[in-house]
Short mmCIF file of C-alpha atoms and ligand atoms in Angstrom, two decimals:
data_model
loop_
_atom_site.label_atom_id
_atom_site.label_comp_id
_atom_site.label_asym_id
_atom_site.label_seq_id
_atom_site.Cartn_x
_atom_site.Cartn_y
_atom_site.Cartn_z
CA MET A 1 51.58 21.99 103.15
CA VAL A 2 52.59 25.27 102.13
CA GLY A 3 55.73 26.91 100.68
CA CYS A 4 57.82 29.99 99.71
CA SER A 5 60.71 29.96 97.83
CA GLY A 6 63.94 30.86 96.35
CA SER A 7 67.36 30.70 96.73
CA MET A 8 68.88 34.08 97.52
CA ALA A 9 66.66 37.15 97.76
CA GLY A 10 65.66 38.58 94.89
CA PRO A 11 63.38 41.30 93.78
CA ASP A 12 60.31 38.58 93.98
CA SER A 13 61.18 36.60 96.24
CA PRO A 14 62.96 35.96 99.58
CA ALA A 15 65.35 33.52 99.84
CA SER A 16 64.95 29.70 100.76
CA CYS A 17 61.89 29.09 103.45
CA TYR A 18 59.10 26.84 103.53
CA LEU A 19 55.62 26.80 105.89
CA VAL A 20 54.51 23.11 106.41
CA GLN A 21 51.18 22.54 108.17
CA THR A 22 49.00 19.74 108.98
CA ASP A 23 46.23 19.37 111.81
CA ASP A 24 46.63 16.96 114.52
CA SER A 25 43.05 14.52 115.69
CA ALA A 26 41.77 17.19 117.73
CA GLY A 27 42.24 19.92 115.29
CA ARG A 28 45.34 21.66 115.99
CA THR A 29 47.35 23.31 113.63
CA TRP A 30 50.90 22.44 113.67
CA SER A 31 53.49 24.62 111.85
CA LEU A 32 57.31 23.78 110.93
CA VAL A 33 59.34 26.18 109.13
CA LEU A 34 62.23 23.98 106.95
CA ASP A 35 64.87 26.82 106.82
CA LEU A 36 64.50 30.45 107.61
CA GLY A 37 66.28 32.36 104.41
CA SER A 38 67.56 36.11 104.30
CA GLY A 39 64.73 38.39 103.83
CA ALA A 40 62.26 35.35 104.44
CA PHE A 41 60.54 36.46 107.85
CA GLY A 42 58.57 38.75 106.94
CA ARG A 43 57.15 37.41 104.13
CA LEU A 44 56.69 34.54 106.53
CA GLN A 45 54.55 36.58 108.79
CA ARG A 46 52.02 36.59 105.96
CA HIS A 47 51.01 33.58 106.53
CA ILE A 48 51.58 32.55 110.30
CA ASP A 49 51.62 34.16 113.75
CA PRO A 50 56.02 33.73 114.79
CA ALA A 51 54.40 32.75 118.29
CA HIS A 52 52.54 29.76 116.61
CA ILE A 53 56.06 28.27 114.65
CA ASP A 54 56.20 24.84 116.71
CA ALA A 55 59.52 24.10 115.39
CA VAL A 56 62.21 25.08 113.01
CA CYS A 57 64.22 23.27 111.36
CA LEU A 58 67.85 24.32 109.32
CA SER A 59 68.85 22.04 106.10
CA HIS A 60 71.90 23.86 107.06
CA LEU A 61 73.71 27.00 107.93
CA HIS A 62 74.57 29.38 104.56
CA ALA A 63 73.18 32.42 105.27
CA ASP A 64 70.20 31.69 102.43
CA HIS A 65 68.75 29.07 104.59
CA CYS A 66 69.18 30.39 108.01
CA ALA A 67 69.56 34.78 108.59
CA ASP A 68 66.40 35.17 109.45
CA ILE A 69 66.60 33.48 112.64
CA VAL A 70 67.55 36.47 113.46
CA GLY A 71 64.22 37.98 113.11
CA LEU A 72 62.51 35.62 114.88
CA ALA A 73 64.68 35.98 117.99
CA VAL A 74 63.66 39.27 118.39
CA TRP A 75 60.30 38.70 117.95
CA ALA A 76 60.55 35.62 120.16
CA LYS A 77 62.04 38.68 123.26
CA TRP A 78 59.91 41.56 122.57
CA ALA A 79 56.61 40.74 121.13
CA PRO A 80 53.76 41.68 123.00
CA GLY A 81 52.27 38.87 124.92
CA GLY A 82 55.94 37.69 125.00
CA PRO A 83 58.83 36.28 125.22
CA LEU A 84 57.72 33.13 123.78
CA ALA A 85 58.60 29.36 125.17
CA PRO A 86 62.36 28.88 123.45
CA ILE A 87 61.15 27.38 120.03
CA PRO A 88 62.55 24.58 119.06
CA VAL A 89 65.15 24.55 116.44
CA TYR A 90 66.80 21.47 114.64
CA GLY A 91 69.77 22.25 112.63
CA PRO A 92 73.58 20.65 112.09
CA SER A 93 76.32 20.40 114.23
CA ASP A 94 77.43 24.02 114.58
CA THR A 95 74.11 25.93 114.45
CA VAL A 96 74.45 26.93 118.76
CA SER A 97 77.45 28.82 117.40
CA ARG A 98 75.84 30.29 114.23
CA ILE A 99 72.77 31.61 115.66
CA ARG A 100 74.81 33.00 118.35
CA GLN A 101 76.82 35.00 115.10
CA LEU A 102 73.85 35.95 113.41
CA THR A 103 72.16 37.71 116.48
CA ASP A 104 74.04 38.24 119.43
CA HIS A 105 77.94 38.86 118.49
CA GLY A 106 78.57 35.72 120.44
CA ARG A 107 77.04 36.32 123.62
CA GLY A 108 74.48 33.62 123.41
CA GLU A 109 71.35 35.50 125.19
CA HIS A 110 68.98 33.87 122.26
CA ILE A 111 70.09 30.62 122.43
CA ASN A 112 69.17 27.36 125.15
CA ALA A 113 71.56 24.90 123.42
CA VAL A 114 69.76 21.80 124.04
CA HIS A 115 70.57 18.46 122.79
CA GLY A 116 68.35 16.50 125.28
CA ALA A 117 63.81 15.89 124.22
CA HIS A 118 63.49 18.95 126.52
CA GLY A 119 64.92 21.69 127.25
CA ARG A 120 62.46 24.97 127.73
CA THR A 121 64.44 26.91 130.13
CA ALA A 122 63.79 30.69 130.46
CA GLY A 123 65.79 33.07 129.22
CA GLY A 124 66.09 32.19 125.15
CA ALA A 125 64.72 32.30 122.23
CA PHE A 126 65.58 29.21 120.77
CA ALA A 127 66.44 25.71 122.61
CA VAL A 128 68.24 23.87 119.98
CA ARG A 129 68.84 20.52 119.12
CA THR A 130 71.17 19.10 116.46
CA TRP A 131 69.85 16.66 113.73
CA LYS A 132 71.55 13.24 113.74
CA PRO A 133 71.71 11.35 110.43
CA GLY A 134 68.56 9.15 110.12
CA VAL A 135 67.63 9.84 113.30
CA THR A 136 63.44 10.62 112.99
CA VAL A 137 62.42 13.80 115.10
CA ASN A 138 59.02 14.23 116.09
CA VAL A 139 57.07 17.52 115.95
CA GLY A 140 53.51 16.87 117.07
CA PRO A 141 51.89 14.81 114.21
CA PHE A 142 55.04 15.53 112.00
CA ARG A 143 58.12 13.05 111.52
CA ILE A 144 61.43 14.83 110.25
CA THR A 145 64.03 12.77 109.07
CA PRO A 146 67.80 14.41 108.21
CA TRP A 147 69.83 12.80 105.62
CA PRO A 148 73.21 14.07 104.62
CA ALA A 149 73.25 16.22 101.72
CA ARG A 150 76.31 16.71 99.40
CA HIS A 151 77.38 20.30 99.97
CA PRO A 152 80.42 22.40 101.13
CA VAL A 153 79.50 22.17 104.74
CA GLU A 154 77.13 20.06 106.98
CA ALA A 155 73.36 19.94 104.92
CA TYR A 156 70.53 17.75 105.81
CA ALA A 157 67.66 16.59 103.11
CA LEU A 158 64.55 16.42 105.12
CA ARG A 159 61.95 13.53 105.23
CA VAL A 160 58.65 15.01 106.75
CA VAL A 161 55.47 12.82 107.23
CA ALA A 162 52.66 13.57 107.95
CA PRO A 163 49.19 12.18 108.91
CA SER A 164 46.92 12.30 105.98
CA SER A 165 43.17 13.06 105.77
CA THR A 166 42.75 9.22 105.82
CA PRO A 167 42.16 6.99 108.65
CA GLY A 168 45.89 5.62 109.13
CA GLY A 169 47.08 7.13 106.19
CA GLU A 170 49.90 9.53 105.83
CA VAL A 171 51.91 12.11 103.56
CA THR A 172 55.20 12.88 103.01
CA LEU A 173 56.72 15.62 101.95
CA ALA A 174 60.82 15.74 100.84
CA TYR A 175 62.68 19.32 100.73
CA THR A 176 66.38 18.96 99.34
CA GLY A 177 67.98 21.58 101.37
CA ASP A 178 71.15 22.44 99.10
CA GLY A 179 73.27 19.78 97.77
CA ASP A 180 74.06 17.67 94.91
CA GLU A 181 72.60 14.61 93.81
CA GLY A 182 73.40 10.83 96.06
CA PRO A 183 71.77 8.68 98.48
CA GLY A 184 70.78 11.24 101.20
CA CYS A 185 68.56 13.32 98.94
CA GLU A 186 66.88 9.98 97.38
CA ALA A 187 65.96 8.37 100.76
CA ALA A 188 64.48 11.39 101.67
CA ALA A 189 62.44 11.54 98.39
CA ARG A 190 61.17 7.93 97.98
CA GLY A 191 58.06 7.99 97.35
CA ALA A 192 57.50 11.18 98.56
CA GLY A 193 53.78 13.22 97.75
CA LEU A 194 55.64 16.53 97.23
CA LEU A 195 59.52 16.86 96.26
CA LEU A 196 60.52 20.43 97.18
CA ALA A 197 64.19 20.11 95.12
CA GLU A 198 66.67 22.72 94.71
CA ALA A 199 67.91 23.50 90.98
CA GLY A 200 70.46 26.24 91.51
CA PHE A 201 72.70 24.98 89.00
CA VAL A 202 71.85 25.02 85.11
CA GLU A 203 72.79 21.72 82.63
CA GLY A 204 75.79 22.72 80.98
CA ARG A 205 76.94 26.09 82.62
CA ASP A 206 77.85 24.84 85.92
CA ALA A 207 79.70 21.94 85.79
CA VAL A 208 81.21 22.04 89.69
CA ARG A 209 80.18 18.78 91.18
CA GLY A 210 78.78 18.47 94.82
CA VAL A 211 77.07 21.41 95.63
CA HIS A 212 73.71 22.22 93.78
CA MET A 213 71.23 20.44 91.49
CA THR A 214 70.25 21.54 88.30
CA ALA A 215 66.81 20.98 87.24
CA SER A 216 67.52 17.96 85.08
CA GLN A 217 69.22 16.32 88.33
CA ALA A 218 66.50 17.19 90.18
CA ALA A 219 63.40 15.84 87.75
CA GLU A 220 65.64 12.36 87.84
CA LEU A 221 65.75 12.09 91.01
CA ALA A 222 61.91 13.11 91.21
CA ALA A 223 61.42 10.07 88.77
CA GLY A 224 63.56 7.53 90.25
CA ALA A 225 61.96 8.56 94.06
CA GLY A 226 58.92 7.67 92.47
CA VAL A 227 57.22 10.90 93.75
CA GLU A 228 54.11 12.30 92.81
CA THR A 229 55.20 16.05 92.76
CA LEU A 230 57.95 18.01 91.66
CA VAL A 231 58.56 21.50 93.01
CA LEU A 232 61.76 23.55 91.94
CA THR A 233 63.00 26.02 94.22
CA HIS A 234 66.57 28.18 94.95
CA VAL A 235 67.04 29.08 91.13
CA ALA A 236 69.21 32.13 90.94
CA PRO A 237 67.54 35.61 90.69
CA TRP A 238 69.73 35.30 87.05
CA ASP A 239 67.95 32.19 86.05
CA ASP A 240 64.72 31.76 84.48
CA ARG A 241 62.31 29.06 86.70
CA ASP A 242 60.01 28.79 83.40
CA VAL A 243 63.57 27.00 81.53
CA ALA A 244 63.76 24.80 85.32
CA VAL A 245 60.46 23.73 85.16
CA ARG A 246 60.47 22.75 81.18
CA ALA A 247 63.87 20.86 81.16
CA ALA A 248 62.11 19.00 84.70
CA GLU A 249 59.17 18.15 82.51
CA VAL A 250 61.34 16.42 79.69
CA ILE A 251 62.64 13.60 82.22
CA PHE A 252 59.84 13.64 85.23
CA THR A 253 56.40 13.14 83.60
CA GLY A 254 54.52 13.68 87.06
CA GLN A 255 53.17 17.73 87.94
CA VAL A 256 56.33 20.00 87.88
CA TYR A 257 56.19 23.48 89.37
CA ALA A 258 58.23 26.35 90.42
CA ALA A 259 58.57 27.64 93.77
CA THR A 260 57.15 31.19 94.14
CA PRO A 261 56.23 33.18 97.41
CA GLY A 262 53.13 32.27 98.35
CA ALA A 263 52.36 29.59 96.69
CA VAL A 264 50.46 26.70 98.55
CA HIS A 265 50.80 22.92 97.91
CA ARG A 266 48.73 20.46 99.36
CA VAL A 267 50.19 17.27 99.81
CA GLU A 268 46.89 15.43 99.96
CA GLY A 269 46.57 12.76 96.53
CA ALA A 270 45.45 16.01 94.27
CA PRO A 271 48.18 18.50 93.43
CA ALA A 272 47.18 22.10 93.73
CA GLY A 273 49.13 25.32 93.71
CA ALA A 274 47.89 28.57 94.00
CA ALA A 275 50.01 31.72 94.27
CA GLU A 276 49.60 35.19 94.78
ZN1 ZN B 1 71.46 27.59 99.54
ZN1 ZN B 2 73.93 26.32 100.72
#
């Protein structure tokens, strides 16, 4: 499983976007994109041909998590060899209208709004499906479960389970999306090999509740959920990632990383981090 990072785009990072990959038993690589925030689609192309994206999973519809769906829509429609078959997009209940706002002035050219199991209607870039809290969806060997997050808009923490290289085993990545601490992110994180947790707020400075976590809260979530590795993300460009990591290390005794663009984290027992 692989990641690139961010809150809003900064001088050295796009906004939120994480590429998660696993191989099935036949050796086919399956690829999920968790969020596609502003500035992310270009950077994502360093890691995957967009034609190979199996699904996009949107935690919520703030621009720093979905704005670059515009670029993927254009790619899907116009890239050589296209148009691509509609790419499944999972998201909150207003995902269709949000993509319409972003891509085509509300005409809906880039969407097939599909709420059933299948929907590869020709003509649109996306087949949109709506998250149902606690209801798992399957994308190839991935099982993805959305849990409601505490954020000013409809938002989800995502629990992504995939087979491990051990026969019959599995690995879990949890992504908080955006949100304050609460039962949703706890359900997503329980026992995860890797927790990708947002730390958009700073302890002692940001007192408003129901929006973001601090690094300390993310560490408490990681410790309480028994995760192995914590990756802090969504640190604002004006804040210091290293300060966030140190704050988390006071509370969480496992490995802590700051998400950085191009970093690769393998969820398979041994923690690994390799940055560009
Ligand atoms: Zn955000
Ligand atoms: Zn948000």
